[in-house]
PDB file of C-alpha atoms in Angstrom:
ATOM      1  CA  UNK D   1       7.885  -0.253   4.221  1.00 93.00           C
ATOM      2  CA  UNK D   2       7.521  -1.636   7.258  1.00 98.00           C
ATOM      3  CA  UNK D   3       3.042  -2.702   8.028  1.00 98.00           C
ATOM      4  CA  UNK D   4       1.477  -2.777  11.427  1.00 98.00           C
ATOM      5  CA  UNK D   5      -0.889  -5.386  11.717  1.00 99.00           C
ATOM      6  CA  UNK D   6      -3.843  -3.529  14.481  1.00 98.00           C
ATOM      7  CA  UNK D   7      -5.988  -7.041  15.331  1.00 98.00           C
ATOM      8  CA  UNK D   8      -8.666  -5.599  17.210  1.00 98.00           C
ATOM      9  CA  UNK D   9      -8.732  -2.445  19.127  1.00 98.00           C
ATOM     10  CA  UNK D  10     -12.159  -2.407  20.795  1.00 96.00           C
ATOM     11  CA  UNK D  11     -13.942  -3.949  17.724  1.00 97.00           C
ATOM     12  CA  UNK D  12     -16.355  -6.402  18.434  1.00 95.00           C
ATOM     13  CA  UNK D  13     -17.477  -9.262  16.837  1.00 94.00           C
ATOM     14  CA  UNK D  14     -21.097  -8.310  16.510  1.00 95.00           C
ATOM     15  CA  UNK D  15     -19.158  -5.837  14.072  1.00 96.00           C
ATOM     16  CA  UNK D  16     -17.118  -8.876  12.337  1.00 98.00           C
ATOM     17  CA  UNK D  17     -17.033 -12.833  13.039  1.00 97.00           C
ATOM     18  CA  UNK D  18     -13.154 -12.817  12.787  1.00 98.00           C
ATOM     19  CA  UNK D  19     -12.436 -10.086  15.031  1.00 98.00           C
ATOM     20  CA  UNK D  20     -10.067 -11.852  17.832  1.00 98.00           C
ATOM     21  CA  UNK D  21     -11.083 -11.379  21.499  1.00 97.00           C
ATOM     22  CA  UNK D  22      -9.623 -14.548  23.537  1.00 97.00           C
ATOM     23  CA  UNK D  23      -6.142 -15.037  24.404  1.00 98.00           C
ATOM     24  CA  UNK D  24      -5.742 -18.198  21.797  1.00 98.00           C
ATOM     25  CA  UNK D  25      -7.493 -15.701  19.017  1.00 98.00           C
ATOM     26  CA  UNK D  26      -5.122 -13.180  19.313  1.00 98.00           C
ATOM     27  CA  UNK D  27      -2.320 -15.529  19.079  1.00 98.00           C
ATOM     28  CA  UNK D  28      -3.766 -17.254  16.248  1.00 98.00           C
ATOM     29  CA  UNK D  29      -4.321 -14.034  14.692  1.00 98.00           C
ATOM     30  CA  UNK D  30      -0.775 -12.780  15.546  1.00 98.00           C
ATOM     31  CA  UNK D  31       0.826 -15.793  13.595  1.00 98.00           C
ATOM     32  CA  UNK D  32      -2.216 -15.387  10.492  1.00 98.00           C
ATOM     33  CA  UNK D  33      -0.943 -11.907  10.239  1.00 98.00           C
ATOM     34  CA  UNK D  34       2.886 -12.211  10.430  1.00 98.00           C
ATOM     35  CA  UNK D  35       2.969 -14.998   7.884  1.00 98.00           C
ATOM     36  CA  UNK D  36       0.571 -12.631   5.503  1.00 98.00           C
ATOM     37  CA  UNK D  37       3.434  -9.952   5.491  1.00 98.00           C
ATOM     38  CA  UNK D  38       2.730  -8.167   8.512  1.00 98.00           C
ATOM     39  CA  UNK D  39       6.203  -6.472  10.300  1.00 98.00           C
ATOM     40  CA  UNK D  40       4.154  -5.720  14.030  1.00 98.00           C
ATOM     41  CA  UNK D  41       1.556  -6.650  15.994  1.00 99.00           C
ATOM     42  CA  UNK D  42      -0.257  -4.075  18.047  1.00 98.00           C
ATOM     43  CA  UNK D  43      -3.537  -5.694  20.055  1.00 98.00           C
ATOM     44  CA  UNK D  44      -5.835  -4.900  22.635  1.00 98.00           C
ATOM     45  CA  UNK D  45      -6.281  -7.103  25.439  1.00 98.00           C
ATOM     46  CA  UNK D  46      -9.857  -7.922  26.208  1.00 97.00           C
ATOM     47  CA  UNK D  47     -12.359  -9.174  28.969  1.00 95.00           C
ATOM     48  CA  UNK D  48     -14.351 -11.514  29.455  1.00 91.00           C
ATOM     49  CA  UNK D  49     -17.380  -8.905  29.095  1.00 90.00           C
ATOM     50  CA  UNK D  50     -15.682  -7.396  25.746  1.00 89.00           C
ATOM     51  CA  UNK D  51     -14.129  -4.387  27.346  1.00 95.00           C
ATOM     52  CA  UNK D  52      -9.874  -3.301  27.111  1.00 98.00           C
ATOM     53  CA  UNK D  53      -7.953  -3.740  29.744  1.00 98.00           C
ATOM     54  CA  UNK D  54      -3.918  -3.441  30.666  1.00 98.00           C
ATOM     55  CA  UNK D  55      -3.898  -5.297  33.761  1.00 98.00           C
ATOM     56  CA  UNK D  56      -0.752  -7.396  34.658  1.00 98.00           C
ATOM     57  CA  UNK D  57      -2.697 -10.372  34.791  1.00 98.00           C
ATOM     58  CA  UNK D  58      -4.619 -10.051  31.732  1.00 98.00           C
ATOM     59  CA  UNK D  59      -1.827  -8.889  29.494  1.00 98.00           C
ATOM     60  CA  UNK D  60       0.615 -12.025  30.588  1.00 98.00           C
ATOM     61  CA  UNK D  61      -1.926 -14.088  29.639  1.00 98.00           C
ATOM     62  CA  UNK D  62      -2.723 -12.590  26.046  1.00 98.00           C
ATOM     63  CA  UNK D  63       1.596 -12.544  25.921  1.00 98.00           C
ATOM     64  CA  UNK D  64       2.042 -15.795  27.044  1.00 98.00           C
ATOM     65  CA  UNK D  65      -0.519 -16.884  24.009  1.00 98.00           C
ATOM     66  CA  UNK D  66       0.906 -14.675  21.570  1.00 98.00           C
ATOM     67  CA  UNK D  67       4.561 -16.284  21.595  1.00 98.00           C
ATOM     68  CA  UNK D  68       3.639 -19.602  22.359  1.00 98.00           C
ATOM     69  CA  UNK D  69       1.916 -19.595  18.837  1.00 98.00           C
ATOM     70  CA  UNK D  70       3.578 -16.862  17.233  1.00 98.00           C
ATOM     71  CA  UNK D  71       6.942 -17.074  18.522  1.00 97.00           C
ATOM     72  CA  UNK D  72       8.937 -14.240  17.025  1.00 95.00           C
ATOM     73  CA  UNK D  73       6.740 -12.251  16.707  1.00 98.00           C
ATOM     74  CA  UNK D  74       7.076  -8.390  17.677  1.00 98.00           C
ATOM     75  CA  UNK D  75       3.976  -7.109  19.193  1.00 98.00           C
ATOM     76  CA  UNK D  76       2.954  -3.982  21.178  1.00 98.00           C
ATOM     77  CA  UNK D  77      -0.226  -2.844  23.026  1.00 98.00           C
ATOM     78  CA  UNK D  78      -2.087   0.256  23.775  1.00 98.00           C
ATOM     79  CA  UNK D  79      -1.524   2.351  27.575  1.00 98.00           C
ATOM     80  CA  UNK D  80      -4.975   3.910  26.367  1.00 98.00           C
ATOM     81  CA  UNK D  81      -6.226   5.953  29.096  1.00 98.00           C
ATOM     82  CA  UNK D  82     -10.107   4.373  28.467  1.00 97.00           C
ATOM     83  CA  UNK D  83      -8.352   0.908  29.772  1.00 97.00           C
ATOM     84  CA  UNK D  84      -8.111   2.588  32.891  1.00 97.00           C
ATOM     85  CA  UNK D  85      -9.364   4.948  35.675  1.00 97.00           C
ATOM     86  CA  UNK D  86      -7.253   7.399  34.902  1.00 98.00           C
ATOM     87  CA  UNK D  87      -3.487   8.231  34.667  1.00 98.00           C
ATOM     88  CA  UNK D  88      -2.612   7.063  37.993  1.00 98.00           C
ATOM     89  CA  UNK D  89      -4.104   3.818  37.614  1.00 98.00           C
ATOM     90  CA  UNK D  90      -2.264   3.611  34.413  1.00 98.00           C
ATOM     91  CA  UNK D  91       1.314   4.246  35.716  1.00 98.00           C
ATOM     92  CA  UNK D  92       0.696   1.563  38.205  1.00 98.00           C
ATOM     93  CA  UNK D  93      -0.418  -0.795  36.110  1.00 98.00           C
ATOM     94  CA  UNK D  94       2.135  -0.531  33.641  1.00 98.00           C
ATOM     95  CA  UNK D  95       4.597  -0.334  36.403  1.00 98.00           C
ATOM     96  CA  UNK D  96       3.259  -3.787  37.471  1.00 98.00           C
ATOM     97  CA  UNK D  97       3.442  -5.507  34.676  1.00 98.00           C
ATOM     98  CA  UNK D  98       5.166  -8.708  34.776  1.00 98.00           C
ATOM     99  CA  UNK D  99       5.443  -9.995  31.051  1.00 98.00           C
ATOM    100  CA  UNK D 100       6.009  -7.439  28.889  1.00 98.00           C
ATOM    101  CA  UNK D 101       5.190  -6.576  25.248  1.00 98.00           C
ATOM    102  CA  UNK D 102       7.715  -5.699  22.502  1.00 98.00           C
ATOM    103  CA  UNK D 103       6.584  -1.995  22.122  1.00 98.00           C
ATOM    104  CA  UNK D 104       4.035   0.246  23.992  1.00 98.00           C
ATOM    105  CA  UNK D 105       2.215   2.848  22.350  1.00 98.00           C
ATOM    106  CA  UNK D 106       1.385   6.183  23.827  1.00 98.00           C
ATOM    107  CA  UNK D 107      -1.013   9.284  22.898  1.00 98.00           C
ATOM    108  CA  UNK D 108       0.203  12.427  23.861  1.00 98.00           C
ATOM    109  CA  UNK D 109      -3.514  13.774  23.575  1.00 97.00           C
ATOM    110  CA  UNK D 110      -3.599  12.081  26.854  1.00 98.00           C
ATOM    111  CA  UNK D 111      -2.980  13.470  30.783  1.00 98.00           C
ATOM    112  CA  UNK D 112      -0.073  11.642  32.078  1.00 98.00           C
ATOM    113  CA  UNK D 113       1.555  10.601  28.616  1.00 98.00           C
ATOM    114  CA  UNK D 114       4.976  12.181  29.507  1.00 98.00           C
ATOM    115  CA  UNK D 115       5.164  10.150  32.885  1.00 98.00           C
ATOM    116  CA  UNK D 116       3.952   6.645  31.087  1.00 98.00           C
ATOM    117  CA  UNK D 117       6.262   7.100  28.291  1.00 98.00           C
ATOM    118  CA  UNK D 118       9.389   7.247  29.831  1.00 98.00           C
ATOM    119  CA  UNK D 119       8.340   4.595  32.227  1.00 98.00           C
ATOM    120  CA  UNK D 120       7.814   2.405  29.243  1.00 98.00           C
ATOM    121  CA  UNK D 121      11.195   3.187  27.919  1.00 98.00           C
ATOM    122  CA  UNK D 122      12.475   2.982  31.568  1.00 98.00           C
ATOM    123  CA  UNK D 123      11.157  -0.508  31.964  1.00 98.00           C
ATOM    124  CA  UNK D 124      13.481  -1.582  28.518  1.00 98.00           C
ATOM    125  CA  UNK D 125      10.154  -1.528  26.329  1.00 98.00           C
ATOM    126  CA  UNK D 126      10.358  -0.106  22.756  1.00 98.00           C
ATOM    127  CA  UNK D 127       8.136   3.127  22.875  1.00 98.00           C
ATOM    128  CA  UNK D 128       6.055   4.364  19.928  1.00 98.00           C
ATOM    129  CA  UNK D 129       4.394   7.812  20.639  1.00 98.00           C
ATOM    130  CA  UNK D 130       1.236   8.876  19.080  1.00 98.00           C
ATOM    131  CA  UNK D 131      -0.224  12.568  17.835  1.00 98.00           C
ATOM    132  CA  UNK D 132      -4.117  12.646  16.906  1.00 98.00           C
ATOM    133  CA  UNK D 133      -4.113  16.585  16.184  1.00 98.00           C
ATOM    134  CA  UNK D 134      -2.318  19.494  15.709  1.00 98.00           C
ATOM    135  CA  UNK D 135      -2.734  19.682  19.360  1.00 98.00           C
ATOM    136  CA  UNK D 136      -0.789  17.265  20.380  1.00 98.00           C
ATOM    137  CA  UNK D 137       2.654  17.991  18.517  1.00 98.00           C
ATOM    138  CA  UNK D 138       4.187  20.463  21.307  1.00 98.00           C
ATOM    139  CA  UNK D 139       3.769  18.324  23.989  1.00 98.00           C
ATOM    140  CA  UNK D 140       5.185  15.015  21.895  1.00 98.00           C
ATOM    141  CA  UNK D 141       8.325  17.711  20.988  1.00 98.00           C
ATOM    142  CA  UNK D 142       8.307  18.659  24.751  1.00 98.00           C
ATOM    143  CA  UNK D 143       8.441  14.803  25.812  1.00 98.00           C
ATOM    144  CA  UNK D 144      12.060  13.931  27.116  1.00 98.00           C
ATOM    145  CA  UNK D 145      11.570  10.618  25.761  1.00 98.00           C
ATOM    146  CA  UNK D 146      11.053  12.006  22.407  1.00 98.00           C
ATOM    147  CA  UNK D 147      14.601  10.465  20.965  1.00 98.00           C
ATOM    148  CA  UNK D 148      13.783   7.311  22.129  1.00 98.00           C
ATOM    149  CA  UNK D 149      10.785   6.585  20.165  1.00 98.00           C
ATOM    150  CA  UNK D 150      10.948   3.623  17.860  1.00 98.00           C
ATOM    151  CA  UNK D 151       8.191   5.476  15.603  1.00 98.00           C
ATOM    152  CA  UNK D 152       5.847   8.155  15.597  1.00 98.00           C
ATOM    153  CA  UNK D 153       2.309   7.093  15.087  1.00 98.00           C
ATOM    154  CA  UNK D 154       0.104  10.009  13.355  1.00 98.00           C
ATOM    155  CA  UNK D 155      -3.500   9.275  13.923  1.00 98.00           C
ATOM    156  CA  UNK D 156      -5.994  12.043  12.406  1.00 98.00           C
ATOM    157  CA  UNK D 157      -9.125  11.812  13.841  1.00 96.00           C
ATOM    158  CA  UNK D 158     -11.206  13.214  11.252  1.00 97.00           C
ATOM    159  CA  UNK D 159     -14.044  11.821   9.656  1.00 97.00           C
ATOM    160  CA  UNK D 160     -13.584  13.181   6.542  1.00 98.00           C
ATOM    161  CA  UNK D 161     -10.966  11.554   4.210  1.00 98.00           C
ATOM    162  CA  UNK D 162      -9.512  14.585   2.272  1.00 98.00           C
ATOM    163  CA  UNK D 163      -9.407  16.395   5.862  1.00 98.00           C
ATOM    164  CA  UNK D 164      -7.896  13.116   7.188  1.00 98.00           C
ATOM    165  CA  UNK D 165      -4.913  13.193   5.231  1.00 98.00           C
ATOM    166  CA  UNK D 166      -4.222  17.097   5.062  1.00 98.00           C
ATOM    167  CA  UNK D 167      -4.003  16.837   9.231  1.00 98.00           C
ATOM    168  CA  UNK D 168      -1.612  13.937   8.835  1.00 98.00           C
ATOM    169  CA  UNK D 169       0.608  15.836   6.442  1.00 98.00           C
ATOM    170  CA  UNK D 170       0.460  18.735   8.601  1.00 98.00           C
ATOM    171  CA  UNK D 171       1.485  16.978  11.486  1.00 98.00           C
ATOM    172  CA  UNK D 172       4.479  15.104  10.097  1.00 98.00           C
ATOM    173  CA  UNK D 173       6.015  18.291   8.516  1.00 98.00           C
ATOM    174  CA  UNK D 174       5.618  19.994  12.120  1.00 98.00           C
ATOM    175  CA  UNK D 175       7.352  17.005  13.490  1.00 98.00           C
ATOM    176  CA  UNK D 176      10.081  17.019  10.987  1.00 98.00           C
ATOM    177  CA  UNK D 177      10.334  20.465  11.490  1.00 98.00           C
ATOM    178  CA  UNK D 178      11.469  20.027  14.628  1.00 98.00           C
ATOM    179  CA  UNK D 179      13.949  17.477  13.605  1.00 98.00           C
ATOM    180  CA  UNK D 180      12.665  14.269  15.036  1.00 98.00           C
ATOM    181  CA  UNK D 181      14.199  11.663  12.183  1.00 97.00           C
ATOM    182  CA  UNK D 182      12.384   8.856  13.719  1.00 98.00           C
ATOM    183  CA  UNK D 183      10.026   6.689  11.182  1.00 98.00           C
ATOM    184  CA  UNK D 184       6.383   8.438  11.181  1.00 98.00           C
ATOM    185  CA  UNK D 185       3.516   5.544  10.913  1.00 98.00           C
ATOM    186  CA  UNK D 186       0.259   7.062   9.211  1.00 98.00           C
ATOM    187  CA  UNK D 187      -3.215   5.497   9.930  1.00 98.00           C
ATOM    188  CA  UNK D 188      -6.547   6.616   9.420  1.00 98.00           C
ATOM    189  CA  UNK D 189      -9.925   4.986  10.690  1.00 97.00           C
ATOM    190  CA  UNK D 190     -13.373   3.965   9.292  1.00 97.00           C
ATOM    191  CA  UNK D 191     -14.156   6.089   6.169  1.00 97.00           C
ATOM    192  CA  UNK D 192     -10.027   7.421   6.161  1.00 98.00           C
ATOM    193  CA  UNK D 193      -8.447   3.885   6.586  1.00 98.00           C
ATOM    194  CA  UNK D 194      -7.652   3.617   3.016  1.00 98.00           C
ATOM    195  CA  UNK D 195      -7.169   7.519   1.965  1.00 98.00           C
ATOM    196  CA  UNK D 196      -4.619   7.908   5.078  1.00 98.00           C
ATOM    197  CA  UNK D 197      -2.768   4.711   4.179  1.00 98.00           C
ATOM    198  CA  UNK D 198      -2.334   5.542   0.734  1.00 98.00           C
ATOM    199  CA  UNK D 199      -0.828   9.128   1.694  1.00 98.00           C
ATOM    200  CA  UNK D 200       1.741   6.912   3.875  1.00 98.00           C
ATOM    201  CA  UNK D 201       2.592   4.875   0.722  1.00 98.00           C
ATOM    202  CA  UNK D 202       2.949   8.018  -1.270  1.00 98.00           C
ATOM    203  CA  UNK D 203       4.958   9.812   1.209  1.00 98.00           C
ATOM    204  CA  UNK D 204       7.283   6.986   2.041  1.00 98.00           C
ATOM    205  CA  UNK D 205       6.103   6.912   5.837  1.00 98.00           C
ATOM    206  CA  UNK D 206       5.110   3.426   7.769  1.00 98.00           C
ATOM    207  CA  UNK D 207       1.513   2.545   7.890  1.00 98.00           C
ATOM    208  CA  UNK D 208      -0.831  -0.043   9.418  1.00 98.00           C
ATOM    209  CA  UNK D 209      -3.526  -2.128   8.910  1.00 98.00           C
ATOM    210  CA  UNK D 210      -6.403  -4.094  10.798  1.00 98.00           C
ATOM    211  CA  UNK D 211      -9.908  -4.939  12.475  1.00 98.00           C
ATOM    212  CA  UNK D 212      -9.018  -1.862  14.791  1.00 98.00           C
ATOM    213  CA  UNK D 213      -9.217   0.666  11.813  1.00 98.00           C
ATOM    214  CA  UNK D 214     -11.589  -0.468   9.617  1.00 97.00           C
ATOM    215  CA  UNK D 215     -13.023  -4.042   8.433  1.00 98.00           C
ATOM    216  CA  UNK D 216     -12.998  -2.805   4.403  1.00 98.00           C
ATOM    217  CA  UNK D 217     -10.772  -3.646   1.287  1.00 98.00           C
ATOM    218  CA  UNK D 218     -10.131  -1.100  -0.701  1.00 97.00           C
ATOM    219  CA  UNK D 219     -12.532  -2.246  -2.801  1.00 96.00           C
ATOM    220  CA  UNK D 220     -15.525  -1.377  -0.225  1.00 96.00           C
ATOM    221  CA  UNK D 221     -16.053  -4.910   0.663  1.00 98.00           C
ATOM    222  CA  UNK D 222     -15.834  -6.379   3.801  1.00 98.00           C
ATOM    223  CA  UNK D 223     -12.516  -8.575   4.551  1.00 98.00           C
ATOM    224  CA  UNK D 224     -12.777 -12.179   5.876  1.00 98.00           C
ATOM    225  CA  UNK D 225     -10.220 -11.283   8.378  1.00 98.00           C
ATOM    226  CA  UNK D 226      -6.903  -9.477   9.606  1.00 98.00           C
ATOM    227  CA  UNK D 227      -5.137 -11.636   6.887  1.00 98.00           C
ATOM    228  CA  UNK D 228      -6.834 -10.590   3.688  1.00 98.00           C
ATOM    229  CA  UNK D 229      -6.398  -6.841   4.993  1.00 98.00           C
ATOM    230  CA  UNK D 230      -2.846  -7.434   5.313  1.00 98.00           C
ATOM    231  CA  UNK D 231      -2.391  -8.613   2.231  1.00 98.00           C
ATOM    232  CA  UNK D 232      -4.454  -5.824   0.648  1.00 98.00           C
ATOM    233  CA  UNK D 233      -1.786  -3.725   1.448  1.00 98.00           C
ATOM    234  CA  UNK D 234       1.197  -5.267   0.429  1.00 98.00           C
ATOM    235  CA  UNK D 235      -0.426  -5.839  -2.921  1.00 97.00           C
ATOM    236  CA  UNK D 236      -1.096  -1.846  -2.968  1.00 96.00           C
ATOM    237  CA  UNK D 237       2.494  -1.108  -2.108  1.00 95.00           C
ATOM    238  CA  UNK D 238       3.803  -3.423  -4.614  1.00 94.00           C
ATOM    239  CA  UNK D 239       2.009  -1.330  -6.926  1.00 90.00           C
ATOM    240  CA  UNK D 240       3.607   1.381  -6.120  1.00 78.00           C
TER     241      UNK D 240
END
């Protein structure tokens, strides 16, 4: 079962201590989480005032950190439109980027996703696409990269656990429907983190983990860091 360690997201540390910001934190993170049993690394690049950001500069920087410490190590980042102006801004950045990441994830709730995938996949990056409704499945199917995703991410957006997990089942039988055989990756957020992982254990599917879902153990209390939740899950899966 291959685990997706999510560092940070947009978490910040007035929400948790540990949550890694700087360059030298996410690479310190990177190697805590990889030697804990994660398979990926998918971070956020941050700036100096807290915010996400994909610019060239900013990302070789995080990169250059990341392998340096961790060197090995697969990691990916977000194309998330709120990094940006907008989905012009976002081609061009992406197009200008000089070090590049493993993998690149992209929403297809998003304008523009078509155009940024295949330029990820055009640019020799590993592409994971992402679905956060219903919604979003047709246009995902539509996507002419669509066979040349590495995974699937399926990321409900509901609050409610029990909702959280019907969506993502709904989602990966339309997508298997349609006869995509790539992987599917189920993860939830907040209140669903743990429901929505579970249903990935149960249903065989990928899952992930991190700071950027939710700060929890199963157990309701809070994690010292990426680590522990890492961990959490690999003892869950050895459960069975």
């Amino acid at each position: 079962m291959l685990l997706k360690a999510a560092i940070n997201g947009g978490r910040t540390r007035a929400e948790h201590p540990a949550v890694p910001v700087t360059p030298a934190q996410l690479a310190t993170d990177t190697a805590a989480v990889v030697a804990a049993g994660a398979d990926v690394v998918h971070l956020h690049v941050r700036t100096p005032d807290g915010g996400q950001t994909i610019a060239p500069d900013a990302l070789a920087e995080v990169l250059r950190a990341v392998r340096s410490t961790a060197p090995g190590a697969t990691v990916g980042t977000t194309t998330g439109l709120w990094t940006c102006s907008g989905p012009e801004e976002r081609y061009d950045l992406v197009k200008a980027w000089e070090v590049l990441p493993d993998f690149a994830s992209v929403a297809f709730c998003e304008e523009g996703a078509a155009e940024t995938a295949s330029l990820v996949v055009a640019r020799g990056m590993t592409l994971e696409s992402a679905v956060w409704s219903v919604d979003d499945v047709p246009a995902l199917l539509a996507s002419p990269t669509l066979a040349d995703n590495v995974r699937v991410l399926i990321e409900p957006m509901d609050e409610d656990p029990e909702t959280a997990v019907a969506h993502a089942r709904e989602m990966a039988a339309l997508i298997r429907a349609a006869g995509v055989t790539a992987p599917l990756l189920y993860h939830g957020e907040g209140a669903t983190t743990w429901p929505v992982l579970r249903a990935a254990l149960a249903d065989g599917h990928q899952t992930r983990i991190g700071f950027e879902d939710g700060v929890d153990l199963p157990d309701g209390t809070t994690a010292r860091d990426n680590a522990e939740l890492v961990r959490a899950v690999r003892a869950l899966a050895a459960r069975g």
